[in-house]
Amino acid sequence: MNASFILKAGREKSLRRHHPWIFSGALERIEGTPESGDTVAVRSADGKTLALAAWSPASQIRARVWSFDPQACIDAEFFRSRVTQAVALRKALPAAQHSNALRLVHAESDGLPGVVVDRYADVLVAQFLSAGAERWREPILDALVEATGCEAIYERSDAEVRALEGLAPRTGFARGDRAAARCAIVEHGIHFRVDVEQGQKTGFFLDQRENRQRVRALAAGRDVLDCFCYTGGFALAALTGGARRVLALESSAAALAIARENLSANAFAAERIEFQQANVFEHLRGLRDRGAAFNLVVLDPPKFAPTAAHARNAARAYKDINLLAFKLLARGGLLASFSCSGGIPMDLFQSIVAGAALDAGAEAKIIERLGAAPDHPVALNFPEGDYLKGLLLLRD
Ligand code: SAH
């Protein structure tokens, strides 16, 4: 028999809206003795079962919902079905025709809280980031092999959030084995190498795929500045699109080494691009002082505000780089400015960028709003999943 998670009176509202997270403050009492990751029946104060969820005793998010159907059976077959559905959705996406690297499982938005799976050619990279995900790791791995035919799964359960769930980090091949964990992928005809062992996140920023295509389509004849370039995603897209020259800035030497490999893996004129190891904040000031000018700037910084609590400091950082970007942007130039901070909603981001333009003495208009690629869906009941936002701006 399942243990029960009894909610405090009046705390069932978010569950009725099918939000999958139940915070510790909503817990009245636990009936039974569930272990970390076990399934619990979530009951309202008046005894009605509202959901089946994974118990996570160490986390502020004390339970994550697997199903809002009280009759559901949370077993290996349940996970097989969720994984199969997630993989089928990606097969049907246009992006699957243009890239052999896709996000296959996007956690809460695919009904699998704590589970992230990216495909890089014939290798999968999986993250199990919550107590419930950890509990069902084996059946999920089996289901992934079955649904994709991929025999190699590299595990990158080394994200910091695992500590909040009371879980130790784990990395290594969970299925199959390979000497080298460097994968070769092709995205819209551009070749990239992905370091699944040491790279950031699972190795590549798949969420920016379609935005890299936007930049490529707009790059012809432009002087491009790609800030926070990682392994060169936007920079190489701009080159492919016919940029006149590209300057790409990144602080990580390891990322830049792969960026240079990526440059060699494609038939580009290397003299049109310069990768430079630099702190973007300082380097943009230097460029401004030297009077440099570009007509396409990409700002794709790391997550400055993981949660709303970090929003104030993050806002300052976003304002700083956007202000500098406007100063470096020639009239008629384009700025693609992104934030992947869950703690900064679109309206706040837009007002930060507006303030930056004002202080830089630039007039600009939004010509497009950008978000994560469609293999990163956002469940309507989980707005937190809508983390990546971008503005494509034209300077008058
Ligand atoms: N645009 C990239 C992804 C960028 S991720 C793509 O399409 O693949 C953000 C990058 O910013 C990371 O590679 C990180 O190493 C780098 N970074 C973080 N802080 C930085 C700083 N102050 N200056 C330069 N790069 C920085």
Coordinates of C-alpha atoms and ligand atoms in Angstrom, one line a residue:
M1 CA 0.0 0.0 0.0
N2 CA 1.2 3.5 -0.8
A3 CA 2.1 5.9 1.9
S4 CA 0.0 9.1 2.0
F5 CA 1.1 12.7 1.9
I6 CA -1.7 14.6 3.7
L7 CA -1.9 18.2 2.7
K8 CA -2.7 21.1 5.1
A9 CA -6.2 22.4 4.7
G10 CA -6.4 24.9 1.8
R11 CA -3.1 23.8 0.3
E12 CA -4.6 21.7 -2.6
K13 CA -5.1 24.7 -4.9
S14 CA -1.9 24.3 -7.0
L15 CA -2.6 20.6 -7.3
R16 CA -6.0 21.2 -8.6
R17 CA -4.4 23.3 -11.3
H18 CA -2.1 20.3 -12.0
H19 CA 1.1 21.9 -10.9
P20 CA 3.5 19.1 -10.3
W21 CA 5.5 20.4 -7.3
I22 CA 4.4 20.1 -3.7
F23 CA 6.4 22.2 -1.3
S24 CA 7.3 21.2 2.3
G25 CA 5.1 23.9 3.7
A26 CA 2.0 22.2 2.3
L27 CA 2.7 19.0 4.2
E28 CA 0.4 18.3 7.2
R29 CA 1.7 14.8 7.9
I30 CA 2.9 11.6 6.2
E31 CA 1.0 8.3 6.8
G32 CA 3.3 5.3 6.5
T33 CA 7.1 5.2 6.2
P34 CA 8.0 5.9 2.6
E35 CA 11.7 5.9 1.5
S36 CA 13.2 8.6 -0.7
G37 CA 11.7 8.3 -4.2
D38 CA 8.8 6.0 -3.2
T39 CA 5.4 6.8 -4.6
V40 CA 3.0 8.5 -2.2
A41 CA -0.8 9.2 -2.6
V42 CA -1.3 13.0 -2.2
R43 CA -4.5 13.6 -0.2
S44 CA -6.4 16.8 0.6
A45 CA -7.2 17.5 4.2
D46 CA -10.7 16.0 3.6
G47 CA -9.2 12.7 2.5
K48 CA -9.5 12.9 -1.3
T49 CA -6.6 11.5 -3.4
L50 CA -5.5 14.2 -5.8
A51 CA -2.3 12.8 -7.3
L52 CA 0.4 10.2 -7.1
A53 CA 3.8 11.7 -6.4
A54 CA 7.5 10.8 -5.6
W55 CA 8.4 11.4 -2.0
S56 CA 11.6 13.5 -1.6
P57 CA 12.3 13.9 2.1
A58 CA 15.4 16.1 1.7
S59 CA 14.0 18.6 -0.7
Q60 CA 12.0 21.8 -0.2
I61 CA 10.0 20.4 -3.2
R62 CA 8.8 17.5 -0.9
A63 CA 7.0 15.6 -3.6
R64 CA 6.8 15.7 -7.5
V65 CA 3.7 14.4 -9.2
W66 CA 3.9 11.5 -11.5
S67 CA 0.1 11.4 -12.2
F68 CA -3.0 13.3 -11.4
D69 CA -5.0 10.1 -11.9
P70 CA -5.5 8.5 -8.5
Q71 CA -6.0 5.1 -10.3
A72 CA -2.7 5.2 -12.2
C73 CA -0.2 2.5 -11.5
I74 CA 3.3 3.9 -11.1
D75 CA 5.5 1.1 -12.3
A76 CA 8.0 0.2 -15.0
E77 CA 5.3 0.2 -17.6
F78 CA 4.2 3.7 -16.6
F79 CA 7.7 5.0 -17.3
R80 CA 7.9 3.0 -20.5
S81 CA 4.8 4.7 -21.7
R82 CA 5.9 8.3 -20.7
V83 CA 9.3 7.8 -22.4
T84 CA 7.8 6.3 -25.5
Q85 CA 5.4 9.3 -25.8
A86 CA 8.2 11.8 -25.3
V87 CA 10.4 10.2 -28.0
A88 CA 7.4 10.0 -30.4
L89 CA 6.8 13.7 -30.0
R90 CA 10.4 14.5 -31.1
K91 CA 10.2 12.1 -34.1
A92 CA 7.3 14.2 -35.4
L93 CA 9.0 17.6 -35.0
P94 CA 10.5 19.3 -38.1
A95 CA 13.7 19.7 -36.1
A96 CA 14.2 16.0 -36.4
Q97 CA 14.7 16.4 -40.1
H98 CA 17.4 19.0 -39.6
S99 CA 19.5 17.7 -36.7
N100 CA 20.5 14.4 -35.2
A101 CA 20.8 16.1 -31.7
L102 CA 17.5 16.7 -29.9
R103 CA 16.2 16.9 -26.4
L104 CA 14.1 13.7 -25.9
V105 CA 12.9 14.2 -22.4
H106 CA 12.3 17.6 -20.9
A107 CA 11.5 16.7 -17.3
E108 CA 8.2 18.1 -15.9
S109 CA 6.9 19.1 -19.3
D110 CA 7.1 15.5 -20.5
G111 CA 5.5 14.2 -17.3
L112 CA 8.9 13.0 -16.0
P113 CA 10.0 15.4 -13.2
G114 CA 13.7 15.3 -12.7
V115 CA 14.5 13.4 -15.9
V116 CA 16.4 15.1 -18.7
V117 CA 17.6 13.2 -21.8
D118 CA 19.4 14.6 -24.8
R119 CA 20.3 12.6 -27.9
Y120 CA 23.6 13.3 -29.7
A121 CA 23.7 11.1 -32.8
D122 CA 23.7 7.6 -31.4
V123 CA 24.5 8.5 -27.8
L124 CA 22.0 9.5 -25.2
V125 CA 22.9 11.7 -22.2
A126 CA 20.6 11.3 -19.3
Q127 CA 20.2 13.3 -16.0
F128 CA 18.3 11.9 -13.0
L129 CA 17.9 15.0 -10.8
S130 CA 15.2 14.2 -8.3
A131 CA 14.6 11.4 -5.7
G132 CA 11.7 10.0 -7.8
A133 CA 13.8 10.0 -11.0
E134 CA 16.6 8.2 -9.1
R135 CA 14.2 5.6 -7.8
W136 CA 13.0 4.7 -11.4
R137 CA 16.4 5.1 -13.1
E138 CA 16.7 1.5 -14.3
P139 CA 13.3 1.2 -15.9
I140 CA 13.7 4.6 -17.5
L141 CA 17.1 3.6 -18.9
D142 CA 15.6 0.4 -20.3
A143 CA 12.7 2.3 -21.9
L144 CA 15.1 4.8 -23.5
V145 CA 17.1 2.0 -25.2
E146 CA 13.9 0.4 -26.4
A147 CA 12.3 3.6 -27.7
T148 CA 15.4 5.0 -29.5
G149 CA 17.5 2.0 -30.4
C150 CA 20.5 3.8 -28.9
E151 CA 22.8 1.4 -27.0
A152 CA 25.0 4.0 -25.3
I153 CA 23.6 6.2 -22.5
Y154 CA 26.0 8.4 -20.7
E155 CA 24.8 9.7 -17.3
R156 CA 25.4 13.3 -16.3
S157 CA 23.7 13.2 -12.9
D158 CA 26.2 15.8 -11.7
A159 CA 24.0 18.9 -11.6
E160 CA 24.0 20.8 -8.4
V161 CA 20.2 20.4 -7.9
R162 CA 20.9 16.7 -7.0
A163 CA 22.4 17.8 -3.7
L164 CA 19.1 19.5 -2.8
E165 CA 17.4 16.1 -3.2
G166 CA 20.0 14.4 -0.9
L167 CA 21.6 12.6 -3.9
A168 CA 25.3 12.2 -4.6
P169 CA 26.5 13.0 -8.1
R170 CA 26.9 10.2 -10.6
T171 CA 28.5 10.2 -14.0
G172 CA 29.6 7.5 -16.5
F173 CA 28.1 5.1 -19.0
A174 CA 24.9 3.7 -17.6
R175 CA 24.3 1.6 -20.8
G176 CA 26.8 0.6 -23.4
D177 CA 30.4 1.7 -23.3
R178 CA 32.7 3.7 -25.5
A179 CA 36.3 4.7 -25.4
A180 CA 35.7 8.3 -26.4
A181 CA 32.7 10.3 -25.2
R182 CA 33.1 13.0 -27.9
C183 CA 30.0 12.9 -30.2
A184 CA 29.8 14.3 -33.7
I185 CA 26.5 15.9 -34.4
V186 CA 25.0 17.9 -37.4
E187 CA 22.6 20.8 -36.8
H188 CA 21.1 22.3 -39.9
G189 CA 24.1 21.2 -41.9
I190 CA 26.7 22.5 -39.4
H191 CA 29.0 20.0 -37.8
F192 CA 29.7 20.2 -34.0
R193 CA 31.6 18.0 -31.6
V194 CA 29.9 17.5 -28.2
D195 CA 31.9 16.5 -25.1
V196 CA 29.2 14.6 -23.2
E197 CA 31.6 13.9 -20.3
Q198 CA 33.0 17.3 -19.5
G199 CA 30.8 19.7 -21.5
Q200 CA 28.4 22.1 -19.8
K201 CA 24.9 20.7 -19.0
T202 CA 24.7 17.5 -21.1
G203 CA 27.3 18.9 -23.5
F204 CA 25.5 21.3 -25.9
F205 CA 22.8 24.0 -25.8
L206 CA 20.1 22.3 -27.9
D207 CA 17.5 24.8 -26.7
Q208 CA 19.1 27.5 -28.9
R209 CA 19.0 25.5 -32.1
E210 CA 16.3 27.5 -33.9
N211 CA 17.6 30.8 -32.6
R212 CA 21.0 29.9 -34.1
Q213 CA 19.1 29.5 -37.4
R214 CA 17.6 32.9 -37.0
V215 CA 21.0 34.4 -36.6
R216 CA 22.3 32.5 -39.6
A217 CA 19.4 33.9 -41.7
L218 CA 20.2 37.5 -40.7
A219 CA 24.0 37.4 -40.7
A220 CA 24.9 38.0 -44.4
G221 CA 27.5 40.7 -44.8
R222 CA 27.4 41.7 -41.1
D223 CA 30.2 42.2 -38.6
V224 CA 29.1 39.8 -35.8
L225 CA 29.9 39.7 -32.1
D226 CA 29.0 36.4 -30.4
C227 CA 29.2 36.9 -26.6
F228 CA 29.3 33.8 -24.3
C229 CA 29.9 31.6 -27.4
Y230 CA 30.6 28.3 -25.6
T231 CA 31.6 25.8 -28.5
G232 CA 30.7 28.4 -31.2
G233 CA 27.1 27.7 -31.9
F234 CA 25.9 31.2 -32.9
A235 CA 29.3 32.1 -34.3
L236 CA 29.4 29.2 -36.7
A237 CA 25.8 29.8 -37.7
A238 CA 26.6 33.4 -38.5
L239 CA 29.6 32.3 -40.6
T240 CA 27.4 29.9 -42.5
G241 CA 25.0 32.7 -43.1
G242 CA 27.7 34.8 -44.8
A243 CA 28.9 37.1 -42.0
R244 CA 31.7 39.3 -43.0
R245 CA 33.6 38.6 -39.8
V246 CA 32.8 37.1 -36.4
L247 CA 34.4 37.8 -33.1
A248 CA 33.4 35.2 -30.5
L249 CA 34.0 35.6 -26.8
E250 CA 34.0 32.9 -24.1
S251 CA 35.7 32.5 -20.7
S252 CA 36.1 28.7 -20.7
A253 CA 39.3 27.4 -22.4
A254 CA 37.8 23.9 -22.7
A255 CA 34.8 25.3 -24.6
L256 CA 37.0 27.3 -26.9
A257 CA 39.1 24.3 -27.7
I258 CA 36.0 22.5 -28.9
A259 CA 34.9 25.7 -30.7
R260 CA 38.1 25.6 -32.7
E261 CA 37.6 21.9 -33.5
N262 CA 34.1 22.8 -34.7
L263 CA 35.5 25.4 -37.0
S264 CA 37.9 22.8 -38.5
A265 CA 35.0 20.3 -38.8
N266 CA 33.3 22.7 -41.3
A267 CA 34.6 24.1 -44.5
F268 CA 34.8 27.7 -43.3
A269 CA 37.3 30.4 -44.2
A270 CA 39.0 30.6 -40.8
E271 CA 40.3 34.1 -41.4
R272 CA 36.7 35.5 -41.0
I273 CA 36.4 34.3 -37.4
E274 CA 38.3 35.0 -34.2
F275 CA 37.6 33.0 -31.0
Q276 CA 38.9 34.9 -28.0
Q277 CA 39.2 33.8 -24.4
A278 CA 37.7 36.7 -22.4
N279 CA 35.4 37.8 -19.6
V280 CA 32.6 39.3 -21.6
F281 CA 31.9 42.1 -19.0
E282 CA 35.5 43.4 -19.2
H283 CA 36.0 42.7 -22.9
L284 CA 32.9 44.6 -24.0
R285 CA 34.1 47.7 -22.0
G286 CA 37.5 47.5 -23.8
L287 CA 35.8 47.3 -27.2
R288 CA 33.6 50.2 -26.3
D289 CA 36.6 52.3 -25.2
R290 CA 38.3 51.5 -28.5
G291 CA 35.1 52.6 -30.4
A292 CA 34.5 49.2 -32.0
A293 CA 31.2 48.6 -33.9
F294 CA 29.3 45.6 -35.0
N295 CA 26.0 45.2 -36.8
L296 CA 24.9 41.9 -35.3
V297 CA 25.4 41.1 -31.6
V298 CA 24.4 37.9 -29.8
L299 CA 24.2 37.9 -26.0
D300 CA 23.6 34.4 -24.6
P301 CA 24.9 34.6 -21.0
P302 CA 24.8 31.8 -18.4
K303 CA 21.9 31.6 -16.0
F304 CA 22.4 34.7 -13.7
A305 CA 19.2 34.0 -11.8
P306 CA 18.3 30.4 -11.2
T307 CA 15.4 31.5 -9.0
A308 CA 13.4 34.7 -8.4
A309 CA 15.6 35.3 -5.2
H310 CA 18.6 36.1 -7.4
A311 CA 16.6 38.4 -9.7
R312 CA 18.0 41.7 -8.4
N313 CA 21.7 40.9 -8.9
A314 CA 20.9 39.2 -12.1
A315 CA 19.0 42.2 -13.4
R316 CA 22.1 44.4 -12.9
A317 CA 24.2 41.9 -14.8
Y318 CA 21.7 41.7 -17.7
K319 CA 21.5 45.5 -17.8
D320 CA 25.3 45.8 -17.9
I321 CA 25.9 43.6 -20.8
N322 CA 22.9 44.8 -22.8
L323 CA 23.9 48.4 -22.3
L324 CA 27.4 47.6 -23.6
A325 CA 25.9 45.7 -26.5
F326 CA 23.8 48.7 -27.5
K327 CA 26.9 50.9 -27.3
L328 CA 28.7 48.5 -29.7
L329 CA 25.8 48.2 -32.1
A330 CA 25.9 50.3 -35.2
R331 CA 22.7 52.0 -36.4
G332 CA 20.5 49.5 -38.3
G333 CA 22.3 46.7 -36.4
L334 CA 20.6 43.7 -34.7
L335 CA 20.9 42.5 -31.2
A336 CA 19.8 38.9 -30.2
S337 CA 19.6 39.1 -26.4
F338 CA 18.8 36.1 -24.3
S339 CA 18.1 35.1 -20.7
C340 CA 17.9 31.5 -19.6
S341 CA 17.1 32.5 -16.0
G342 CA 14.0 30.9 -14.6
G343 CA 13.9 33.8 -12.1
I344 CA 13.5 36.5 -14.8
P345 CA 10.2 36.4 -16.6
M346 CA 9.9 37.9 -20.1
D347 CA 8.3 41.1 -19.1
L348 CA 11.1 41.8 -16.6
F349 CA 13.7 40.9 -19.1
Q350 CA 12.1 43.2 -21.7
S351 CA 12.1 46.1 -19.2
I352 CA 15.8 45.5 -18.3
V353 CA 16.7 45.6 -22.0
A354 CA 14.6 48.7 -22.5
G355 CA 16.5 50.4 -19.6
A356 CA 19.8 49.4 -21.1
A357 CA 18.9 50.9 -24.5
L358 CA 17.8 54.1 -22.9
D359 CA 21.0 54.5 -20.9
A360 CA 23.0 53.7 -24.0
G361 CA 21.2 56.4 -25.9
A362 CA 19.9 53.9 -28.4
E363 CA 16.4 53.6 -29.9
A364 CA 15.5 50.1 -30.8
K365 CA 12.4 48.0 -31.5
I366 CA 11.6 44.3 -30.9
I367 CA 11.2 42.5 -34.2
E368 CA 10.9 39.0 -32.8
R369 CA 10.4 37.3 -29.5
L370 CA 12.4 34.1 -29.1
G371 CA 12.2 31.0 -26.9
A372 CA 13.5 27.5 -26.6
A373 CA 13.3 25.1 -29.5
P374 CA 10.2 22.9 -29.7
D375 CA 12.0 19.8 -28.4
H376 CA 11.9 21.7 -25.1
P377 CA 8.1 22.0 -24.7
V378 CA 6.5 23.8 -21.8
A379 CA 3.6 22.1 -20.1
L380 CA 0.8 24.6 -19.6
N381 CA 0.5 23.6 -15.9
F382 CA 4.3 24.2 -15.4
P383 CA 5.2 27.8 -16.4
E384 CA 8.6 27.3 -14.7
G385 CA 9.5 25.3 -17.8
D386 CA 9.5 28.5 -19.8
Y387 CA 13.0 29.5 -18.8
L388 CA 14.6 30.6 -22.1
K389 CA 13.6 34.0 -23.5
G390 CA 15.1 36.1 -26.1
L391 CA 14.5 39.4 -27.9
L392 CA 15.6 40.1 -31.4
L393 CA 16.0 43.9 -31.6
L394 CA 16.7 46.3 -34.4
R395 CA 18.6 49.5 -33.5
D396 CA 17.1 52.5 -35.4
Ligands
SAH1 N1 25.6 30.4 -27.0 C1 26.1 29.1 -26.6 C2 25.7 28.8 -25.2 C3 26.2 29.8 -24.2 S1 26.2 29.2 -22.5 C4 25.6 28.1 -27.7 O1 24.8 28.4 -28.5 O2 26.1 27.0 -27.6 C5 27.0 30.4 -21.7 C6 28.5 30.4 -21.8 O3 29.0 31.6 -21.1 C7 29.2 29.3 -21.2 O4 30.0 28.7 -22.1 C8 30.2 29.9 -20.1 O5 31.4 29.3 -20.0 C9 30.3 31.3 -20.6 N2 30.6 32.3 -19.6 C10 30.1 32.5 -18.3 N3 30.5 33.6 -17.8 C11 31.3 34.3 -18.7 C12 31.9 35.5 -18.7 N4 31.9 36.4 -17.7 N5 32.6 35.8 -19.9 C13 32.7 35.0 -20.9 N6 32.0 33.8 -21.0 C14 31.3 33.4 -19.9

